Coordinates of C-alpha atoms in Angstrom, one line a residue:
Chain A
M1 CA -94.0 57.3 -39.4
N2 CA -91.0 55.8 -37.7
D3 CA -89.9 56.4 -34.1
E4 CA -87.4 59.1 -35.1
E5 CA -90.0 61.0 -37.1
L6 CA -92.5 60.7 -34.2
T7 CA -89.9 62.1 -31.8
R8 CA -89.0 65.0 -34.1
K9 CA -92.7 65.8 -34.6
A10 CA -93.4 65.7 -30.9
L11 CA -90.6 68.1 -30.1
H12 CA -91.5 70.6 -32.8
D13 CA -95.2 70.4 -31.9
A14 CA -94.4 71.0 -28.2
V15 CA -93.0 74.5 -28.8
S16 CA -94.9 75.5 -31.9
D17 CA -96.8 78.1 -29.9
V18 CA -93.7 79.8 -28.7
H19 CA -93.5 83.1 -30.5
P20 CA -90.9 85.3 -28.7
E21 CA -90.7 89.0 -29.5
H22 CA -87.5 89.9 -31.3
R23 CA -85.3 92.4 -29.3
F24 CA -82.3 92.7 -31.6
A25 CA -82.3 96.5 -31.1
E26 CA -81.3 96.0 -27.5
I27 CA -78.3 94.0 -28.5
G28 CA -77.2 96.5 -31.1
E29 CA -76.9 99.2 -28.4
P30 CA -73.5 100.7 -27.7
R31 CA -71.2 98.4 -25.7
G32 CA -71.8 100.6 -22.6
R33 CA -75.1 98.9 -22.3
S34 CA -73.6 95.4 -22.3
R35 CA -73.5 93.0 -19.4
W36 CA -70.0 94.1 -18.6
P37 CA -70.1 97.7 -19.3
L38 CA -66.9 98.4 -17.4
V39 CA -64.8 96.4 -19.8
A40 CA -65.4 99.1 -22.4
L41 CA -64.6 101.8 -19.9
A42 CA -61.5 100.1 -18.7
S43 CA -60.1 100.0 -22.2
A44 CA -59.8 103.7 -22.3
A45 CA -59.3 104.6 -18.7
A46 CA -56.8 103.9 -16.1
V47 CA -57.5 100.7 -14.4
V48 CA -57.5 101.2 -10.7
V49 CA -57.3 98.3 -8.4
V50 CA -57.2 98.1 -4.6
I51 CA -55.6 95.0 -3.4
G52 CA -55.1 94.4 0.3
G53 CA -55.6 98.0 1.0
V54 CA -52.9 99.1 -1.4
L55 CA -53.8 101.2 -4.3
F56 CA -52.3 100.6 -7.7
A57 CA -52.9 102.6 -10.8
Q58 CA -52.0 101.4 -14.2
R59 CA -52.7 102.9 -17.6
G60 CA -54.8 100.7 -19.9
G61 CA -53.6 100.1 -23.5
P62 CA -55.6 100.1 -26.6
G63 CA -57.1 96.7 -25.7
P64 CA -59.5 95.8 -23.0
A65 CA -58.8 95.8 -19.3
T66 CA -55.2 95.2 -18.3
P67 CA -54.6 92.9 -15.4
A68 CA -53.9 94.5 -12.1
A69 CA -50.4 95.1 -10.8
N70 CA -49.4 92.4 -8.4
P71 CA -50.5 93.0 -4.9
T72 CA -47.7 93.8 -2.5
V73 CA -48.2 92.1 0.8
A74 CA -45.9 92.5 3.7
K75 CA -43.1 89.9 3.6
A76 CA -42.7 87.7 6.6
D77 CA -40.0 85.9 8.4
Q78 CA -41.4 82.6 7.2
A79 CA -41.9 83.4 3.5
V80 CA -43.6 81.0 1.1
D81 CA -44.1 81.2 -2.6
V82 CA -47.8 80.7 -3.6
T83 CA -49.9 81.4 -6.6
V84 CA -53.1 83.3 -5.7
Y85 CA -56.0 83.7 -8.1
F86 CA -58.0 86.9 -8.3
I87 CA -61.0 87.9 -10.4
H88 CA -60.2 90.1 -13.4
K89 CA -62.5 91.5 -16.0
T90 CA -61.6 90.9 -19.6
A91 CA -63.3 91.4 -22.9
Y92 CA -64.3 87.7 -22.6
G93 CA -66.0 88.2 -19.3
P94 CA -64.6 87.7 -15.8
R95 CA -61.5 85.5 -15.6
I96 CA -59.3 84.5 -12.7
Y97 CA -55.8 85.9 -12.8
P98 CA -52.9 84.0 -11.3
V99 CA -50.4 86.1 -9.3
D100 CA -47.2 84.6 -7.9
E101 CA -46.6 86.0 -4.4
T102 CA -44.3 85.5 -1.5
L103 CA -46.5 85.5 1.6
T104 CA -46.4 84.6 5.2
G105 CA -46.8 80.9 5.8
S106 CA -45.1 77.6 5.5
E107 CA -44.8 74.9 2.9
S108 CA -47.4 72.8 4.7
T109 CA -50.0 75.5 4.7
K110 CA -49.6 77.0 1.2
A111 CA -53.2 76.3 0.2
Q112 CA -54.5 78.1 3.3
T113 CA -52.2 81.0 2.6
A114 CA -53.4 81.3 -1.0
V115 CA -57.1 81.1 -0.1
N116 CA -56.7 83.7 2.6
A117 CA -55.1 86.0 0.0
A118 CA -57.8 85.4 -2.6
L119 CA -60.5 86.2 0.0
S120 CA -58.8 89.4 1.3
I121 CA -59.0 91.3 -2.0
K122 CA -61.3 94.3 -1.7
P123 CA -63.8 95.5 -4.4
D124 CA -62.5 98.4 -6.3
I125 CA -64.2 101.4 -7.9
A126 CA -63.7 100.1 -11.5
G127 CA -65.2 96.7 -10.8
N128 CA -61.9 95.1 -11.7
S129 CA -60.2 92.3 -9.8
A130 CA -62.7 92.3 -7.0
S131 CA -63.6 89.4 -4.8
P132 CA -67.4 89.2 -4.4
F133 CA -67.0 87.3 -1.2
P134 CA -68.5 89.4 1.6
A135 CA -66.0 91.4 3.6
G136 CA -64.7 89.5 6.6
T137 CA -65.2 86.0 5.1
E138 CA -62.7 83.6 6.5
A139 CA -61.7 80.2 5.4
K140 CA -60.1 77.1 6.9
V141 CA -58.5 74.8 4.4
T142 CA -58.1 71.1 5.4
G143 CA -57.4 67.8 3.7
R144 CA -54.8 66.8 1.2
A145 CA -54.1 64.2 -1.5
D146 CA -57.1 64.4 -3.8
D147 CA -59.7 66.2 -1.7
V148 CA -59.4 69.6 -0.1
T149 CA -62.2 71.1 2.0
V150 CA -62.6 74.8 2.3
D151 CA -64.8 75.7 5.2
L152 CA -66.0 79.2 5.0
H153 CA -67.2 81.4 7.8
G154 CA -69.0 84.7 7.3
T155 CA -72.3 86.2 6.5
G156 CA -74.2 86.3 3.2
L157 CA -72.1 83.6 1.7
T158 CA -74.9 81.7 0.0
D159 CA -76.6 84.6 -1.8
Q160 CA -75.5 86.4 -5.0
P161 CA -74.0 89.7 -4.0
A162 CA -75.7 92.8 -5.4
G163 CA -74.2 93.8 -8.8
Y164 CA -72.7 90.5 -9.6
D165 CA -74.0 88.0 -12.1
A166 CA -73.6 84.3 -12.4
D167 CA -70.3 84.6 -14.2
N168 CA -68.7 86.6 -11.4
G169 CA -70.0 84.1 -8.8
A170 CA -68.7 81.2 -10.8
M171 CA -65.3 82.8 -11.2
A172 CA -65.1 83.7 -7.5
I173 CA -65.6 80.0 -6.7
Q174 CA -63.0 79.1 -9.3
A175 CA -60.6 81.6 -7.8
L176 CA -60.8 79.7 -4.5
V177 CA -60.7 76.3 -6.2
W178 CA -57.6 77.2 -8.1
S179 CA -55.9 78.8 -5.1
A180 CA -56.8 75.8 -2.9
T181 CA -55.5 73.3 -5.3
E182 CA -52.3 75.0 -6.3
Q183 CA -50.3 73.1 -3.7
A184 CA -52.0 69.7 -3.8
G185 CA -55.3 68.0 -4.6
D186 CA -57.6 68.5 -7.5
K187 CA -61.0 68.5 -5.9
V188 CA -62.5 71.1 -3.5
T189 CA -65.5 70.7 -1.3
F190 CA -67.0 73.9 0.2
T191 CA -68.7 74.0 3.5
I192 CA -70.1 76.9 5.5
D193 CA -69.4 76.7 9.3
G194 CA -68.7 73.0 8.9
K195 CA -71.9 72.2 7.1
P196 CA -72.4 71.2 3.4
T197 CA -73.9 73.9 1.2
D198 CA -75.6 73.8 -2.1
T199 CA -74.8 77.4 -3.1
L200 CA -72.1 80.0 -2.8
L201 CA -72.7 83.6 -3.9
G202 CA -75.9 82.3 -5.6
E203 CA -74.1 79.7 -7.6
P204 CA -74.7 76.0 -7.2
V205 CA -71.7 74.1 -5.8
T206 CA -71.3 70.4 -5.4
A207 CA -68.9 68.2 -3.5
G208 CA -65.5 67.8 -5.2
M209 CA -65.4 70.8 -7.5
T210 CA -62.5 70.9 -9.9
R211 CA -60.7 73.5 -11.9
G212 CA -62.5 74.8 -14.9
N213 CA -61.1 74.6 -18.4
P214 CA -58.2 77.1 -18.5
E215 CA -59.5 78.6 -21.8
D216 CA -62.7 79.6 -20.1
T217 CA -61.2 80.5 -16.7
L218 CA -57.8 82.2 -17.2
P219 CA -57.0 85.4 -19.1
R220 CA -55.3 85.1 -22.5
V221 CA -52.0 86.6 -21.5
V222 CA -50.3 86.2 -18.1
I223 CA -46.7 87.3 -17.4
S224 CA -45.3 85.1 -14.6
S225 CA -41.8 86.6 -14.6
P226 CA -40.6 89.2 -13.9
R227 CA -42.9 90.0 -11.1
Q228 CA -44.5 93.4 -10.6
G229 CA -42.0 95.9 -9.2
A230 CA -39.0 93.5 -9.8
T231 CA -35.5 94.8 -10.2
V232 CA -33.6 92.9 -13.0
D233 CA -30.3 93.1 -14.9
G234 CA -30.0 94.7 -18.3
T235 CA -30.6 91.3 -19.9
F236 CA -33.5 89.3 -18.5
T237 CA -36.0 86.6 -19.4
V238 CA -39.7 87.2 -19.6
S239 CA -42.0 84.1 -19.3
G240 CA -45.6 83.4 -18.9
Q241 CA -48.6 81.9 -20.7
G242 CA -50.5 83.1 -23.7
S243 CA -53.4 82.1 -25.9
A244 CA -53.3 83.9 -29.2
F245 CA -54.1 83.7 -32.8
E246 CA -51.3 81.7 -34.5
A247 CA -49.7 81.8 -31.0
N248 CA -48.3 85.2 -31.8
L249 CA -47.5 87.6 -29.0
V250 CA -45.9 91.0 -29.3
W251 CA -44.0 92.7 -26.5
S252 CA -42.6 96.1 -25.8
L253 CA -40.6 97.9 -23.1
R254 CA -41.5 101.5 -22.5
T255 CA -40.1 104.3 -20.4
P256 CA -42.4 106.2 -18.0
E257 CA -42.6 108.9 -20.8
G258 CA -44.0 106.2 -23.2
N259 CA -40.9 105.9 -25.4
V260 CA -40.4 102.3 -26.6
V261 CA -36.8 101.2 -26.0
K262 CA -37.2 97.6 -26.9
Q263 CA -39.9 95.6 -28.7
G264 CA -40.3 92.3 -30.5
H265 CA -42.5 89.3 -30.9
T266 CA -42.6 85.8 -29.6
T267 CA -44.7 82.8 -30.0
A268 CA -46.3 80.6 -27.4
K269 CA -45.6 76.9 -27.7
E270 CA -49.0 76.1 -29.1
C271 CA -51.6 78.1 -31.0
C272 CA -55.0 79.1 -29.8
K273 CA -54.8 77.7 -26.3
L274 CA -52.9 78.8 -23.2
A275 CA -49.4 77.7 -23.7
P276 CA -46.0 78.8 -22.2
F277 CA -43.9 81.6 -23.8
S278 CA -40.5 82.8 -23.0
F279 CA -38.1 85.4 -24.5
D280 CA -35.0 87.3 -23.6
V281 CA -34.7 91.1 -23.5
T282 CA -31.1 92.2 -23.8
G283 CA -29.0 95.3 -23.4
V284 CA -31.5 97.5 -21.6
P285 CA -30.1 100.6 -20.0
A286 CA -30.7 101.2 -16.3
G287 CA -34.0 102.8 -15.5
T288 CA -37.7 102.1 -14.8
Y289 CA -39.9 100.6 -17.5
T290 CA -43.3 99.1 -18.3
L291 CA -43.2 95.7 -20.0
D292 CA -46.3 94.9 -22.1
V293 CA -47.1 91.5 -23.6
N294 CA -50.0 91.6 -26.0
T295 CA -52.0 89.2 -28.1
T296 CA -52.0 90.3 -31.7
D297 CA -54.9 92.1 -33.3
E298 CA -57.1 89.7 -35.2
S299 CA -59.7 92.3 -36.2
D300 CA -57.9 94.1 -39.0
G301 CA -56.8 97.1 -37.1
E302 CA -60.0 97.7 -35.1
G303 CA -57.9 97.2 -32.0
I304 CA -60.6 95.4 -30.1
G305 CA -59.1 92.0 -30.0
V306 CA -56.0 92.8 -28.1
E307 CA -55.4 91.5 -24.6
K308 CA -52.3 92.3 -22.6
D309 CA -50.5 91.9 -19.4
S310 CA -48.1 94.5 -18.0
R311 CA -45.3 94.8 -15.4
Q312 CA -43.6 97.8 -14.0
I313 CA -39.9 96.8 -13.6
T314 CA -36.6 98.4 -12.7
V315 CA -33.4 97.6 -14.6
K316 CA -30.3 98.1 -12.6
Chain B
M1 CA -67.4 91.5 -46.5
D2 CA -68.1 88.1 -48.1
P3 CA -71.8 87.8 -48.8
E4 CA -71.6 84.3 -47.3
T5 CA -70.3 85.6 -44.0
P6 CA -73.1 85.7 -41.5
T7 CA -73.9 88.9 -39.7
L8 CA -75.1 89.1 -36.1
E9 CA -78.4 90.6 -37.2
G10 CA -78.9 87.9 -39.8
L11 CA -78.2 85.2 -37.2
Y12 CA -80.7 86.9 -34.9
A13 CA -83.4 87.2 -37.5
G14 CA -82.9 83.6 -38.7
H15 CA -82.4 81.8 -35.4
F16 CA -83.7 83.7 -32.5
T17 CA -87.2 82.1 -32.4
A18 CA -85.7 78.6 -33.0
L19 CA -83.2 79.0 -30.3
V20 CA -85.9 80.2 -27.8
R21 CA -87.9 77.2 -28.7
L22 CA -84.8 75.0 -28.2
A23 CA -84.2 76.6 -24.8
T24 CA -87.9 76.2 -24.0
L25 CA -87.6 72.5 -24.6
L26 CA -84.7 72.4 -22.2
L27 CA -86.2 74.7 -19.5
R28 CA -90.0 74.3 -19.9
D29 CA -90.3 78.1 -19.4
Q30 CA -90.5 80.5 -22.3
G31 CA -89.6 83.6 -20.2
E32 CA -86.4 82.1 -19.0
A33 CA -85.7 80.7 -22.5
E34 CA -86.0 84.1 -24.0
Q35 CA -83.6 85.6 -21.5
V36 CA -81.1 82.8 -22.0
V37 CA -81.1 83.3 -25.8
Q38 CA -81.0 87.1 -25.5
D39 CA -78.0 86.8 -23.2
A40 CA -76.3 84.4 -25.6
F41 CA -76.7 86.9 -28.4
L42 CA -75.4 89.7 -26.1
D43 CA -72.3 87.7 -25.3
L44 CA -71.8 87.0 -29.0
H45 CA -72.2 90.6 -29.8
Q46 CA -69.3 91.4 -27.4
R47 CA -67.1 88.8 -29.0
W48 CA -68.1 89.5 -32.6
A49 CA -65.2 91.7 -33.6
R50 CA -62.8 89.1 -32.4
L51 CA -64.4 86.0 -34.0
R52 CA -61.9 84.3 -36.2
E53 CA -64.6 82.2 -38.0
P54 CA -68.0 84.0 -38.0
E55 CA -69.4 81.0 -39.8
K56 CA -69.0 79.1 -36.5
A57 CA -71.1 81.6 -34.7
L58 CA -74.2 79.5 -34.8
G59 CA -72.4 76.6 -33.3
Y60 CA -71.2 78.9 -30.6
L61 CA -74.8 80.0 -30.0
H62 CA -76.0 76.4 -29.6
T63 CA -73.3 75.8 -27.0
S64 CA -74.0 79.0 -25.2
V65 CA -77.7 78.4 -25.1
V66 CA -77.3 74.8 -23.8
N67 CA -74.8 75.9 -21.2
R68 CA -76.9 78.8 -20.0
S69 CA -80.0 76.7 -19.8
R70 CA -78.1 74.2 -17.7
S71 CA -77.1 77.0 -15.3
V72 CA -80.7 78.1 -15.1
L73 CA -81.8 74.5 -14.3
R74 CA -79.2 74.1 -11.6
H75 CA -80.0 77.4 -10.1
R76 CA -83.7 76.5 -10.2
K77 CA -82.9 73.2 -8.4
V78 CA -81.0 75.1 -5.8
V79 CA -83.8 77.5 -5.0
A80 CA -86.4 74.8 -5.3
R81 CA -88.5 76.8 -7.7
R82 CA -89.9 74.9 -10.5
P83 CA -92.3 76.8 -12.8
D84 CA -95.3 74.7 -13.5
T85 CA -96.6 76.9 -16.3
A86 CA -96.6 75.8 -19.9
P87 CA -94.7 77.9 -22.4
G88 CA -96.3 79.9 -25.1
D89 CA -99.1 82.4 -25.1
A90 CA -101.8 82.3 -22.5
P91 CA -104.4 79.8 -23.4
G92 CA -106.9 81.4 -25.8
A93 CA -109.9 80.3 -27.8
D94 CA -107.6 79.3 -30.6
V95 CA -105.7 76.8 -28.6
E96 CA -107.6 73.8 -27.6
V97 CA -107.1 72.4 -24.1
D98 CA -106.1 69.0 -25.3
T99 CA -103.5 70.5 -27.7
R100 CA -101.9 72.3 -24.8
A101 CA -102.1 69.2 -22.6
R102 CA -100.4 67.1 -25.3
R103 CA -97.6 69.7 -25.7
D104 CA -97.1 69.8 -21.9
V105 CA -96.8 66.1 -21.7
V106 CA -93.8 66.3 -24.1
L107 CA -92.2 69.1 -22.1
K108 CA -92.7 67.3 -18.8
A109 CA -91.3 64.0 -20.3
L110 CA -88.2 65.9 -21.4
A111 CA -87.8 67.6 -18.0
E112 CA -87.7 64.1 -16.4
L113 CA -84.8 62.9 -18.6
P114 CA -81.2 63.1 -17.4
E115 CA -79.6 66.4 -18.5
R116 CA -77.4 65.0 -21.2
Q117 CA -80.1 62.9 -22.8
R118 CA -82.4 65.9 -22.9
E119 CA -79.8 68.1 -24.5
V120 CA -78.8 65.5 -27.1
L121 CA -82.4 64.8 -28.0
V122 CA -83.3 68.4 -28.4
L123 CA -80.3 69.2 -30.5
R124 CA -80.8 66.1 -32.7
Y125 CA -84.6 66.1 -33.1
Y126 CA -85.4 69.8 -32.8
R127 CA -82.3 71.4 -34.3
D128 CA -81.5 68.4 -36.6
L129 CA -77.8 68.6 -35.8
S130 CA -75.5 65.7 -36.7
E131 CA -73.9 63.5 -34.1
A132 CA -70.6 65.3 -34.8
Q133 CA -72.2 68.7 -34.4
I134 CA -73.8 67.7 -31.2
A135 CA -70.6 66.3 -29.9
A136 CA -68.8 69.6 -30.6
T137 CA -71.7 71.6 -29.1
L138 CA -71.7 69.7 -25.8
G139 CA -68.0 68.9 -25.7
I140 CA -68.6 65.1 -25.5
S141 CA -67.6 62.2 -27.8
P142 CA -69.7 61.2 -30.8
G143 CA -70.0 57.8 -29.1
S144 CA -71.6 59.4 -26.0
V145 CA -74.0 61.3 -28.3
K146 CA -75.2 58.1 -29.8
T147 CA -75.7 56.5 -26.4
H148 CA -77.5 59.5 -24.9
A149 CA -79.7 59.8 -28.0
S150 CA -80.8 56.2 -28.0
R151 CA -81.4 56.0 -24.3
G152 CA -83.2 59.4 -24.3
A153 CA -85.4 58.6 -27.3
A154 CA -86.4 55.3 -25.7
A155 CA -87.2 56.9 -22.4
L156 CA -89.1 59.7 -24.1
R157 CA -91.2 57.4 -26.2
S158 CA -92.0 55.2 -23.2
T159 CA -93.2 58.2 -21.2
L160 CA -95.3 59.5 -24.2
E161 CA -96.9 56.2 -24.7
E162 CA -98.0 56.1 -21.1
H163 CA -100.0 59.2 -21.7
R164 CA -101.7 58.0 -24.9

């Protein structure tokens, strides 16, 4: 018997007495028993999100959870444009959702501003877009160039919060990593009260954490423009990022009564990975509308595979 | 449906035990291994209707089980809890003590290997995956698979010979 065969035999022998009980019946239970039961609920119910103390309600479509409306935060004299990342539940598990915001701050402290906003989000009743960081958590962002340090201050930061699993914790950490590196740098080291830590929210952290793979970290459709609540002309451009089968995305513009006034399809620049899309909507009468951009249904009409992003806009 | 298209139930019936054994080789703990594999199937169940290529589901399960096992190991390291129990049923009259000891030597030797070497060895010699399949499962290059496999196998053999 050669070395390879010996290795193969040793590994097979080592677990030959492992006889687990099959529990397929538990997996075949309705989706409500799944690890993310609220995803199923959110597909049929309004998705209610509390962000920064402001309540938004938005009707979910036929697909899974719809990303939250953008948070509205008081504009300041010194306004700065930042991208903030929030946790958002999708059919694929929790993801971090980028929201472009104009917040108080300056160009030199954009990362601090973004991290503050990511931490300030409050858990909502639907379990959607909630930060599992304990209430009152504060952060100080220092460093530049390659390495950014996020020093956290608060209680219960190292332990997994009740009701959250590893995926939530990992995404919460990614929300801060992406927010902190939006301006500069690509590595983030977390400390708690100035001291190194091995865990955050029960998840292991190491020095120099980087952004996760976008496919595993971001939602499949994100509208970056127009922003939530924007007022636009009768002809406007919609842009964002999408990851869809054959890069196909469909869009519609609906009145508050649900009448579709415009619809069409577009393609992202690349198939099956997050890639930019952009299209023009023309000749829209003045009024208020909901803009939806959906991935296409890959499941032969079962309607399960659709993910979408939405914006409420006003056409002047 | 195409009779060749796998079903979730078929995958479970055909691979659950083998995947738990795979995870046990990675984790050295049957209870955690069972949970990891059950979670991987639960996750697959939720994605099933959206799978474009169900025939790739087994590959997805391999990746999912390896990644989840890695998370368990990292979490275990953090909480400094390392189970010292051997997997499998409680020792009984039908399992000789030296058999169990022999098996535990292999599991301990695996546990002492670097993470990637352990994963590559288990996928190659327990699951009999090709270098290309292992590369796809772990998201590394085939060249890295070759390197990890040869180093891991040498280290494992060396440890096992010490215990002969």
